[in-house]
GROMACS .gro file of C-alpha atoms in nm:
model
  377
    1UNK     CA    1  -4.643   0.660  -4.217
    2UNK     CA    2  -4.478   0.904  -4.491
    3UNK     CA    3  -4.147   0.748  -4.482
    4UNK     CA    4  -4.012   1.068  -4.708
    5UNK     CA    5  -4.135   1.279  -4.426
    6UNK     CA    6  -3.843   1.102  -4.173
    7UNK     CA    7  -3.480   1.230  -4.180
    8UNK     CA    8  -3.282   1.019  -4.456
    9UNK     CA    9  -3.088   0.823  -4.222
   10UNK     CA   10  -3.416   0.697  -4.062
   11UNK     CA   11  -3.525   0.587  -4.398
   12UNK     CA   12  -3.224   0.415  -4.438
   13UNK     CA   13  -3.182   0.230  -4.144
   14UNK     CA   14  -3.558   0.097  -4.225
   15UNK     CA   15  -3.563  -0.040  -4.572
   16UNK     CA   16  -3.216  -0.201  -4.456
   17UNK     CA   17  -3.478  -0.439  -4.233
   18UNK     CA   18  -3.690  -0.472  -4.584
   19UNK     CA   19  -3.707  -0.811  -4.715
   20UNK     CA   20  -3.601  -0.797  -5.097
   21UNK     CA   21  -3.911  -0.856  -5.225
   22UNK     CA   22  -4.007  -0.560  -4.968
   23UNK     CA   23  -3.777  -0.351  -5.179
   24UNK     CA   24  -3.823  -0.432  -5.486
   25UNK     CA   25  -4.226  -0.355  -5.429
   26UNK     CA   26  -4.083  -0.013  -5.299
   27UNK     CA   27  -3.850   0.050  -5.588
   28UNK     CA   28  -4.199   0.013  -5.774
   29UNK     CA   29  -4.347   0.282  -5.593
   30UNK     CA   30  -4.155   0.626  -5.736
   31UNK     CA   31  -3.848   0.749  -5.909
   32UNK     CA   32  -3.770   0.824  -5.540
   33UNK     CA   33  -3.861   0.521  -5.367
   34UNK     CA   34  -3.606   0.335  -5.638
   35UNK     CA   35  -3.337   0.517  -5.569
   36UNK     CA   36  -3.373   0.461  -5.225
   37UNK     CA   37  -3.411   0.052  -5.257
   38UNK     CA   38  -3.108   0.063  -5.426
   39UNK     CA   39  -2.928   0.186  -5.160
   40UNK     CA   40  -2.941  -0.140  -4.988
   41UNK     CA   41  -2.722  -0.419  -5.131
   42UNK     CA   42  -2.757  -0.737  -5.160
   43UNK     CA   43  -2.612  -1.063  -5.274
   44UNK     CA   44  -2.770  -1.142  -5.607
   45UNK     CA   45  -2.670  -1.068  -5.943
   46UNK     CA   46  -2.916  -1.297  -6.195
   47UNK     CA   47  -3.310  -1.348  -6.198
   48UNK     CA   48  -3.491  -1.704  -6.345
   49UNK     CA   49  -3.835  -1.688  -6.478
   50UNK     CA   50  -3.956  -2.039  -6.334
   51UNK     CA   51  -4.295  -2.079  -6.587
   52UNK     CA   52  -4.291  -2.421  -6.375
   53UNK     CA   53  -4.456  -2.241  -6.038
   54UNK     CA   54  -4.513  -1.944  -6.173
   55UNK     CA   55  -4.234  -1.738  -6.000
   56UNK     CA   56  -3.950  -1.513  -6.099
   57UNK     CA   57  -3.660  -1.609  -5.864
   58UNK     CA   58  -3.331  -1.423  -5.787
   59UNK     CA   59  -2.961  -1.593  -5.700
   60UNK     CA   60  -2.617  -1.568  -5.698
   61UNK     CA   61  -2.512  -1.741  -6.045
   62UNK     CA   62  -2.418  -2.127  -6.003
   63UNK     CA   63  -2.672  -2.123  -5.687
   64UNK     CA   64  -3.026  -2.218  -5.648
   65UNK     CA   65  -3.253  -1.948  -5.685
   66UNK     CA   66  -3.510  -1.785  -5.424
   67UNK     CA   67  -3.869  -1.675  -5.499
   68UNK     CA   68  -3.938  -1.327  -5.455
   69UNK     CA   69  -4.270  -1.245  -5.684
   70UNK     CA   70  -4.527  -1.478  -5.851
   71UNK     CA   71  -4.788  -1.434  -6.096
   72UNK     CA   72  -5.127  -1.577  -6.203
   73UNK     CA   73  -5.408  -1.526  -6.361
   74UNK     CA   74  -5.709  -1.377  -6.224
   75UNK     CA   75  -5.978  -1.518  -6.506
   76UNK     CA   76  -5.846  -1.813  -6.514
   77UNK     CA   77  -5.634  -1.938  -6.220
   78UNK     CA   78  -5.621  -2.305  -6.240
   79UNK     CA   79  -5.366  -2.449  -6.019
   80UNK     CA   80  -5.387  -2.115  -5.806
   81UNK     CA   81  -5.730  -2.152  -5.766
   82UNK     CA   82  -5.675  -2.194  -5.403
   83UNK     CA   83  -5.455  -1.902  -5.388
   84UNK     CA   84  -5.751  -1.690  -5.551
   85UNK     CA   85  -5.999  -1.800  -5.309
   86UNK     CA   86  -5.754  -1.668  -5.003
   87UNK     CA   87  -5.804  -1.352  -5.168
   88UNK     CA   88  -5.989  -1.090  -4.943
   89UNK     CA   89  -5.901  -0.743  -5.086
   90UNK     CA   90  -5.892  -0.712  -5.448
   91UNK     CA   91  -5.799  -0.311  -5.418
   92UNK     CA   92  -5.471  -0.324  -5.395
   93UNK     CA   93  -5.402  -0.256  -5.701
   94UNK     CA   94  -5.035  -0.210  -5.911
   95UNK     CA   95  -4.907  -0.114  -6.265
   96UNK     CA   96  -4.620  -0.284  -6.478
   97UNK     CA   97  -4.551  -0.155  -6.866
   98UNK     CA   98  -4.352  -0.398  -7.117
   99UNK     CA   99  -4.290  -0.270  -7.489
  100UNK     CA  100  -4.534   0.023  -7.462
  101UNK     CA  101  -4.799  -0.181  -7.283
  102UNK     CA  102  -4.984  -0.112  -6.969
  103UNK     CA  103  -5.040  -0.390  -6.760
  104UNK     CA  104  -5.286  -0.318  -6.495
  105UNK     CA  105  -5.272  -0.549  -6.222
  106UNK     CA  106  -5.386  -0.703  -5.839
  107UNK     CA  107  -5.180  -0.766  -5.524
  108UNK     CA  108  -5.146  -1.045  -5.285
  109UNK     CA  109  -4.928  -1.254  -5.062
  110UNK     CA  110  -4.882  -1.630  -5.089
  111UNK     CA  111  -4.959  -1.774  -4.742
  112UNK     CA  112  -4.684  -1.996  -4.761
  113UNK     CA  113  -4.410  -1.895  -4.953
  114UNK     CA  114  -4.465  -1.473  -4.801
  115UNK     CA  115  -4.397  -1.320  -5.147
  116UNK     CA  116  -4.612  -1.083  -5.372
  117UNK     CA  117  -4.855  -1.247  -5.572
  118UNK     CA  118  -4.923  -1.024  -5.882
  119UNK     CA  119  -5.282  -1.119  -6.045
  120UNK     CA  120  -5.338  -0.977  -6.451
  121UNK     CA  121  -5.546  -1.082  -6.705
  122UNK     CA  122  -5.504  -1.449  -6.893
  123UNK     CA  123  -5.412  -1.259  -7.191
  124UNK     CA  124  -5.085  -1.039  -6.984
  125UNK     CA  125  -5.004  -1.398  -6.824
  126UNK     CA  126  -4.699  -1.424  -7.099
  127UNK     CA  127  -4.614  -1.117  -7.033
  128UNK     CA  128  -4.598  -1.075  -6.689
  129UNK     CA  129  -4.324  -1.241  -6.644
  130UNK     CA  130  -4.131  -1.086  -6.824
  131UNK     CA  131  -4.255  -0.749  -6.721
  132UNK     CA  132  -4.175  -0.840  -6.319
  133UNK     CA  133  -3.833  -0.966  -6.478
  134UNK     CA  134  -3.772  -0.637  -6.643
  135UNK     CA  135  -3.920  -0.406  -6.370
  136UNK     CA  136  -3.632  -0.588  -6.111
  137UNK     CA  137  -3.354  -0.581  -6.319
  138UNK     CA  138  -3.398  -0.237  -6.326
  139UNK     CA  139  -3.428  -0.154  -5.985
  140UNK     CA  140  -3.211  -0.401  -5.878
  141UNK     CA  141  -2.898  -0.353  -6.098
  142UNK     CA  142  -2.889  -0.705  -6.162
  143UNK     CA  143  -2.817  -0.821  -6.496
  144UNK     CA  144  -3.080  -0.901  -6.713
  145UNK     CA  145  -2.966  -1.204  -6.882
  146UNK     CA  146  -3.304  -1.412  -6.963
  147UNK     CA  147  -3.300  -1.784  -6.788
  148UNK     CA  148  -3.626  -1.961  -6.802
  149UNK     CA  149  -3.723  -2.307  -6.669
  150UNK     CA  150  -4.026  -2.478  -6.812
  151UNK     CA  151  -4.210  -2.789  -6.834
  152UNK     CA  152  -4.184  -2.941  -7.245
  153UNK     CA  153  -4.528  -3.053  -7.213
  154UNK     CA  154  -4.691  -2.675  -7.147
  155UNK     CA  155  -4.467  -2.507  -7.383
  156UNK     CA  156  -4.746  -2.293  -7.450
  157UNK     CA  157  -4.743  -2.160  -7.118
  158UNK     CA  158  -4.330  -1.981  -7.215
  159UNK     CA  159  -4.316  -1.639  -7.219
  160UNK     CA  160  -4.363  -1.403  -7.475
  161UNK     CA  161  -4.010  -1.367  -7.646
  162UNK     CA  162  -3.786  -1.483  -7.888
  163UNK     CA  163  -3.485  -1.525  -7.771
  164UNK     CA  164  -3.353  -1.636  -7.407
  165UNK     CA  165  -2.983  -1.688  -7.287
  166UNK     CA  166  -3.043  -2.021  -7.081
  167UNK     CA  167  -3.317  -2.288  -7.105
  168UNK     CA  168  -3.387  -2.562  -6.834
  169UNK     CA  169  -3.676  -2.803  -7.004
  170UNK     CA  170  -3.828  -3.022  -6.746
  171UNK     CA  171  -3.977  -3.344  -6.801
  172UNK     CA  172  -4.098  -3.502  -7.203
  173UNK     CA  173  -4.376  -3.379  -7.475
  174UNK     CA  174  -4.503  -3.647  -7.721
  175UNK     CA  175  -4.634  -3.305  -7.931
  176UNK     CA  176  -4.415  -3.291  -8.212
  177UNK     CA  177  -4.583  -2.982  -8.379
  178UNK     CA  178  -4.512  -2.780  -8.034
  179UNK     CA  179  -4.184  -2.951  -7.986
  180UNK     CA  180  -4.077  -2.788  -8.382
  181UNK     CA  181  -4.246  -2.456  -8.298
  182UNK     CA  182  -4.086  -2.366  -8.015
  183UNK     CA  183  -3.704  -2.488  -8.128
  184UNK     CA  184  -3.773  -2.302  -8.441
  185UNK     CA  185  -3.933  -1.965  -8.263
  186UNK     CA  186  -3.723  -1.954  -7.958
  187UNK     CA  187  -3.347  -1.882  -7.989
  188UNK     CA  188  -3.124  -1.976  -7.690
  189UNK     CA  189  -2.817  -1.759  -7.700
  190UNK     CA  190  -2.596  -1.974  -7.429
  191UNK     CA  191  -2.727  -2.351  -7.299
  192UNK     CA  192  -3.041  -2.561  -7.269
  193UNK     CA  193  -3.063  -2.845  -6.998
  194UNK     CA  194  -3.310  -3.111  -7.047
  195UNK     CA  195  -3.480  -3.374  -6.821
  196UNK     CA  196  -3.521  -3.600  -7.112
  197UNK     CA  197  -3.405  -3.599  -7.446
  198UNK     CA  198  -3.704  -3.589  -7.719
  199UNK     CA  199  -3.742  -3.872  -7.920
  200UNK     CA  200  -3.805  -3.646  -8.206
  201UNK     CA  201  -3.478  -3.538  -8.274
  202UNK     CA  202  -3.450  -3.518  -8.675
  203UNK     CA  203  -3.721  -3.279  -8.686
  204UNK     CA  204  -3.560  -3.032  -8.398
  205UNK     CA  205  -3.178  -3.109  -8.455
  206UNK     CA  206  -3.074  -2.797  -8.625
  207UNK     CA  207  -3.205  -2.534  -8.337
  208UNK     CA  208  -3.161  -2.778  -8.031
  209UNK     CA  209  -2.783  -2.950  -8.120
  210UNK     CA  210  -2.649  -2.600  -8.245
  211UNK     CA  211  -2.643  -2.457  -7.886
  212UNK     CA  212  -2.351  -2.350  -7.677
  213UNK     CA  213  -2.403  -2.556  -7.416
  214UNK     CA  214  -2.614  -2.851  -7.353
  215UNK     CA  215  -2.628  -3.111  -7.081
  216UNK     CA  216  -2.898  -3.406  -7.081
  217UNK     CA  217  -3.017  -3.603  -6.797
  218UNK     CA  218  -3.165  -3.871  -6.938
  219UNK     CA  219  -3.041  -3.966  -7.307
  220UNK     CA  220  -3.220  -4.297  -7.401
  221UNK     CA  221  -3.382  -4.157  -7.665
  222UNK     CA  222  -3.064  -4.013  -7.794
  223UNK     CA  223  -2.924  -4.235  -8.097
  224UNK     CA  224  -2.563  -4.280  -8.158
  225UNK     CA  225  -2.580  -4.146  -8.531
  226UNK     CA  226  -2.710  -3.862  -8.367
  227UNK     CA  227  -2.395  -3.721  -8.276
  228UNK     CA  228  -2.255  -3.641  -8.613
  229UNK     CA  229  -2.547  -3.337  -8.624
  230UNK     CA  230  -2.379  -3.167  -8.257
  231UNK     CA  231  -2.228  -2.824  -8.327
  232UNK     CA  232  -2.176  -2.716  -7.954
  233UNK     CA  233  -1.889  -2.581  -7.709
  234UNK     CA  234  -1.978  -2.854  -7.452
  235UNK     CA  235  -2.225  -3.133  -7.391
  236UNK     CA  236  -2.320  -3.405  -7.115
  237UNK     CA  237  -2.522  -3.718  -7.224
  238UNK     CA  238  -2.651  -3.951  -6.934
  239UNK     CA  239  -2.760  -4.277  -6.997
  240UNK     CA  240  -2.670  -4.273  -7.310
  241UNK     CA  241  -2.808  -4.590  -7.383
  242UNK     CA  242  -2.835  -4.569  -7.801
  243UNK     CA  243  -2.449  -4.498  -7.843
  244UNK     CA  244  -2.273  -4.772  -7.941
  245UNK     CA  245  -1.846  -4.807  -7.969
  246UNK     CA  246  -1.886  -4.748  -8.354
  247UNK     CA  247  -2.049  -4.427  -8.307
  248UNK     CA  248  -1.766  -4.324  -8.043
  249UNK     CA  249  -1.458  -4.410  -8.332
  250UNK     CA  250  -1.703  -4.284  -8.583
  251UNK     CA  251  -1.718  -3.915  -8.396
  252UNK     CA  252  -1.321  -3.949  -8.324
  253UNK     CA  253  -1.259  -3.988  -8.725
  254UNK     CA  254  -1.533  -3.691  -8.786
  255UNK     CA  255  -1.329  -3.461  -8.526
  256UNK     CA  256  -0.983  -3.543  -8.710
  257UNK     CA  257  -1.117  -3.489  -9.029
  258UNK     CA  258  -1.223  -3.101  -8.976
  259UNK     CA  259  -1.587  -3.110  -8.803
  260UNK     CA  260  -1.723  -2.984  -8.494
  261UNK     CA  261  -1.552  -2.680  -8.497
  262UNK     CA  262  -1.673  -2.505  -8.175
  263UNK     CA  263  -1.644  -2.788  -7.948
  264UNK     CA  264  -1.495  -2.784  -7.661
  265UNK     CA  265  -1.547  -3.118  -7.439
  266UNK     CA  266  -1.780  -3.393  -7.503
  267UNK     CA  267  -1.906  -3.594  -7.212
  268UNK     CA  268  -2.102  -3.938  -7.275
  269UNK     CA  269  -2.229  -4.172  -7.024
  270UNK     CA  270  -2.299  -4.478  -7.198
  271UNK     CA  271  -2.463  -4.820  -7.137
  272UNK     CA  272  -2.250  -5.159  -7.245
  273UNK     CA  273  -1.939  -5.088  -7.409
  274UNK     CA  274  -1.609  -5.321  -7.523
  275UNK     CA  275  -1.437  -4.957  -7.575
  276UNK     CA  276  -1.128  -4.880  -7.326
  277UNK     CA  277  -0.856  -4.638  -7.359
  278UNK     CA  278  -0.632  -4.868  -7.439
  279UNK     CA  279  -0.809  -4.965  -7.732
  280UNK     CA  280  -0.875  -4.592  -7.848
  281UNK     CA  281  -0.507  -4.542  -7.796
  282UNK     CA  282  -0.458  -4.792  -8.068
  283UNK     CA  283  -0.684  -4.727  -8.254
  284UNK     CA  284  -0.657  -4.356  -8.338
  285UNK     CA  285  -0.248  -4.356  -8.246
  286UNK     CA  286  -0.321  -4.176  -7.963
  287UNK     CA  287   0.015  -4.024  -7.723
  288UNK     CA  288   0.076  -4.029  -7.374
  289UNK     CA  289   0.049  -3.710  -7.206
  290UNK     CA  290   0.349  -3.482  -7.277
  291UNK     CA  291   0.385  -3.181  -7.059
  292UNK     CA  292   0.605  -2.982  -7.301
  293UNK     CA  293   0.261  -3.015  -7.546
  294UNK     CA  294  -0.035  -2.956  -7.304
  295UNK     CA  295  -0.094  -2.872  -6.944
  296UNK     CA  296  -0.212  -3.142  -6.722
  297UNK     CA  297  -0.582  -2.904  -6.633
  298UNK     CA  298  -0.810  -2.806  -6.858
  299UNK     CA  299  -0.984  -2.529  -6.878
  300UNK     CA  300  -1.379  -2.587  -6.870
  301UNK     CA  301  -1.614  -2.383  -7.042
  302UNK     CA  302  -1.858  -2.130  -6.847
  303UNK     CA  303  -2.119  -2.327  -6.931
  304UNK     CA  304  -2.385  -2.523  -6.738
  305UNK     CA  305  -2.265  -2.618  -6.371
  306UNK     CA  306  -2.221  -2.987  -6.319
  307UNK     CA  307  -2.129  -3.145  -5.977
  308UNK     CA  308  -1.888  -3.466  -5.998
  309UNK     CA  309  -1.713  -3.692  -5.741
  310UNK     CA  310  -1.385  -3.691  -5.968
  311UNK     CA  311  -1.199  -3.462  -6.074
  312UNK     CA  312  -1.268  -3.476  -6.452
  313UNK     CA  313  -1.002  -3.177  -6.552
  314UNK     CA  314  -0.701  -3.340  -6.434
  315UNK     CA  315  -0.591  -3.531  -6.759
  316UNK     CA  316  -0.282  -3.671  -6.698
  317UNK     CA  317  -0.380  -3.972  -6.783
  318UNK     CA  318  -0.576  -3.886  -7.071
  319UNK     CA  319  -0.408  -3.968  -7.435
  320UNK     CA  320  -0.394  -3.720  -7.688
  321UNK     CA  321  -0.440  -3.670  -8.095
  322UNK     CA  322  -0.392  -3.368  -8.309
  323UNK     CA  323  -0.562  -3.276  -8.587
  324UNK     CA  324  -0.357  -3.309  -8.935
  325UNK     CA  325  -0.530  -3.010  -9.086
  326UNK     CA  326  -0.493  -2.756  -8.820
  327UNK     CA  327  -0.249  -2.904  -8.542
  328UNK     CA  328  -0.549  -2.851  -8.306
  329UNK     CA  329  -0.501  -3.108  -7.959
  330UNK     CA  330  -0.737  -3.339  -7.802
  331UNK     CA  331  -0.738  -3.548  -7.528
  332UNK     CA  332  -0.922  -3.865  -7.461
  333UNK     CA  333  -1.045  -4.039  -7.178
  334UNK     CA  334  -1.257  -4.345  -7.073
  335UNK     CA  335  -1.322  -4.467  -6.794
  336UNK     CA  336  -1.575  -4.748  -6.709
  337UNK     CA  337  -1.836  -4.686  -6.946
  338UNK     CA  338  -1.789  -4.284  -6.977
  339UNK     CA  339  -1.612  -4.108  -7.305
  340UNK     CA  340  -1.465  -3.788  -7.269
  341UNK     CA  341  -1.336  -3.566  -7.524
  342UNK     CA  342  -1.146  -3.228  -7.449
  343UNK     CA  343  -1.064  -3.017  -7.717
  344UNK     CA  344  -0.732  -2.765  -7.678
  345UNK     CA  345  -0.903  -2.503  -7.835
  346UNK     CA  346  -0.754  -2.119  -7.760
  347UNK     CA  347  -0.465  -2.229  -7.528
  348UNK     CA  348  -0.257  -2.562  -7.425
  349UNK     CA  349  -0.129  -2.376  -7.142
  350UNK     CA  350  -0.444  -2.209  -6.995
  351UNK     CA  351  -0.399  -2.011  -6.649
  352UNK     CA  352  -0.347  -2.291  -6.430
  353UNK     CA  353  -0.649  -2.270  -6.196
  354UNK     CA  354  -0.727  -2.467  -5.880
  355UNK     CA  355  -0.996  -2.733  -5.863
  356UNK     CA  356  -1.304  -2.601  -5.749
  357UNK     CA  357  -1.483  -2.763  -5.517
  358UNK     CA  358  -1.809  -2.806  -5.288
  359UNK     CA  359  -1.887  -3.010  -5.000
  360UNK     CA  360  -2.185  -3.189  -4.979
  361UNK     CA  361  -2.400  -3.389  -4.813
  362UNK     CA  362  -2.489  -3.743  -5.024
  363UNK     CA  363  -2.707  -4.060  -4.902
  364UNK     CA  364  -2.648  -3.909  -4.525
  365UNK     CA  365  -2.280  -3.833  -4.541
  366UNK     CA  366  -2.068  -3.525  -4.603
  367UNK     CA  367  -1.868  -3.544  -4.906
  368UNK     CA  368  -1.633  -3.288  -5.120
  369UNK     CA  369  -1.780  -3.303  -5.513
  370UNK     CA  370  -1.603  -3.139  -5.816
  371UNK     CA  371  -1.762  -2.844  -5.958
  372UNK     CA  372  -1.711  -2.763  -6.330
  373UNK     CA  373  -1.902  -2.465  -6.523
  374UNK     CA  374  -2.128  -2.184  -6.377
  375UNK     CA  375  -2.491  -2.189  -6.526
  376UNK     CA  376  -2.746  -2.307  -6.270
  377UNK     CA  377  -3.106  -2.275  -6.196
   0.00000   0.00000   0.00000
């Protein structure tokens, strides 16, 4: 069937059935057959190149993402192997261009997951990614912000460009040489979330600890002196192991003496520590919350999304020091074995804003969590 040949509100009331990926193959099909995708809306308004399955995914921003269009190689499939065999009709055949280049290309659809499966050449497989990410943007209105997730030990396998807005790197690489090559080639614009922290962190600090945002899953690798090399807006260190209550003071004294400039809040979950607030309080001189100095929320940054039983922001019953050479506020808090550091950077009295929050279901039972930031995938 022609669907051009059908009166217009015919074709309307049928691609409103299509799947996305449906329309997003059909916005590939003619100037025409664009405009007419995008007269169906939908819900998403960010993509995520997942190099990890081979799958560009759409979502609403903070949300898990769905597949809607994989690629592999047809010289070379490895993994997809299986997914080449279950081939039967290599003629369907479809076109993608990225930077002036013609990628020529074969269609399929997974078995499982019911998405297009778009076979090129080993050589396009960098690419193509990018080119699918490109190609829905563009018909899709969404934004084209760059977010990729990737495993650090086939680095090799990231796409073809220099510069991304959001990194998730998944799992460890003892390959140093990659490790340096792709820190030093790829720039991330906005945050970077890692599985594990790399143990080679002197050769990679300037690229990796300059980022926006950065939240770490698993620090044991991550040495206390470490910390003195961070130039970022916000940061969350778990098991924290290698920071020690000397390197805590010793960051305190380096933030009251002019450094870390950008930063926002620092978040470190540590192993054994003799540290408490009371003792920081002494310490450092620290004051009592006064409301006629700060408000009693603060204001997270928009970066990576982070889910938390307690709500972090309210800081009451932080204590606070200023900065001699600039007046600039910060409050401290620590709790158990976790230091947090919030910087009153642009206001002391930001827009007061409700706690966010999400319930959940954890070991079985339905629970409300504390959300903080937006950046997920």
């Amino acid at each position: 069937m022609n669907l051009f040949k059908i009166p217009y509100l015919a074709q309307l009331n049928i691609v409103k059935q299509l799947e996305f990926h449906e329309l997003f193959l059909l916005g590939l099909c003619s100037r025409r057959s664009k405009l007419l995708s995008q007269c169906v809306n939908h819900k998403f308004d960010a993509t995520v190149i997942d190099v990890i399955d081979g799958c560009l995914q759409v979502q609403n921003t903070g949300l898990e993402g769905n597949d809607v269009v994989k690629w592999a190689s047809m010289d070379n499939p490895g993994d997809d192997g299986w997914l080449y065999d279950e081939v039967t009709n290599w003629e369907r055949k479809i076109e993608f261009e990225y930077r002036g280049a013609k990628i020529d290309c074969r269609i399929s659809f997974h078995p499982e997951k019911e998405i297009p499966i778009i076979w090129c050449k080993e050589r396009f497989k960098k690419k193509i990614s990018l080119a699918t990410h490109s190609a829905l943007c563009d018909i899709s209105n969404i934004s084209p912000i760059l977010q990729v997730m990737c495993s650090m030990d086939r680095l090799w396998e990231f796409p073809d460009v220099d510069e991304i807005d959001n990194f998730y790197g998944y799992g460890t690489s003892n390959d140093i040489q990659e490790l340096l090559q792709f820190f030093n080639r790829v720039t991330i614009r906005n945050s970077v979330r890692l599985t594990d922290w790399p143990s080679f962190f002197y050769d990679i600090s300037f690229p990796l600890a300059s980022v926006d945002h950065l939240y770490v899953e698993n620090s044991r690798e991550l040495a206390g002196r470490h910390l003195e090399f961070f130039d970022v807006r916000s940061a969350l260190f778990c098991k924290a192991r290698g920071v020690e209550d000397h390197h805590i003071i010793n960051f305190i004294r380096l933030w009251l003496d002019g450094s870390f400039e950008k930063l926002e809040s620092m978040w470190i979950m540590m192993g054994a520590t003799q540290l408490s607030q009371e003792s920081l309080t002494e310490i450092f001189g620290a004051k009592h919350w006064d409301p006629t100095r700060r408000a009693a929320r603060f204001k997270y940054p928009d970066g990576l999304k982070l889910l938390y039983e307690d709500d972090i922001l309210d800081l009451r019953n932080g204590v606070d020091i200023e900065r001699p050479s600039d007046g600039r506020l910060a409050t401290i808090v620590f709790e158990g074995e976790q230091f947090r550091f919030f910087v009153w950077k642009e206001s002391r009295f930001p827009e007061q804003l409700e706690p966010v929050t999400l319930r959940m279901e954890v070991e079985g039972r339905e629970k409300s969590v504390f959300v903080l930031g937006k950046t997920y995938f």
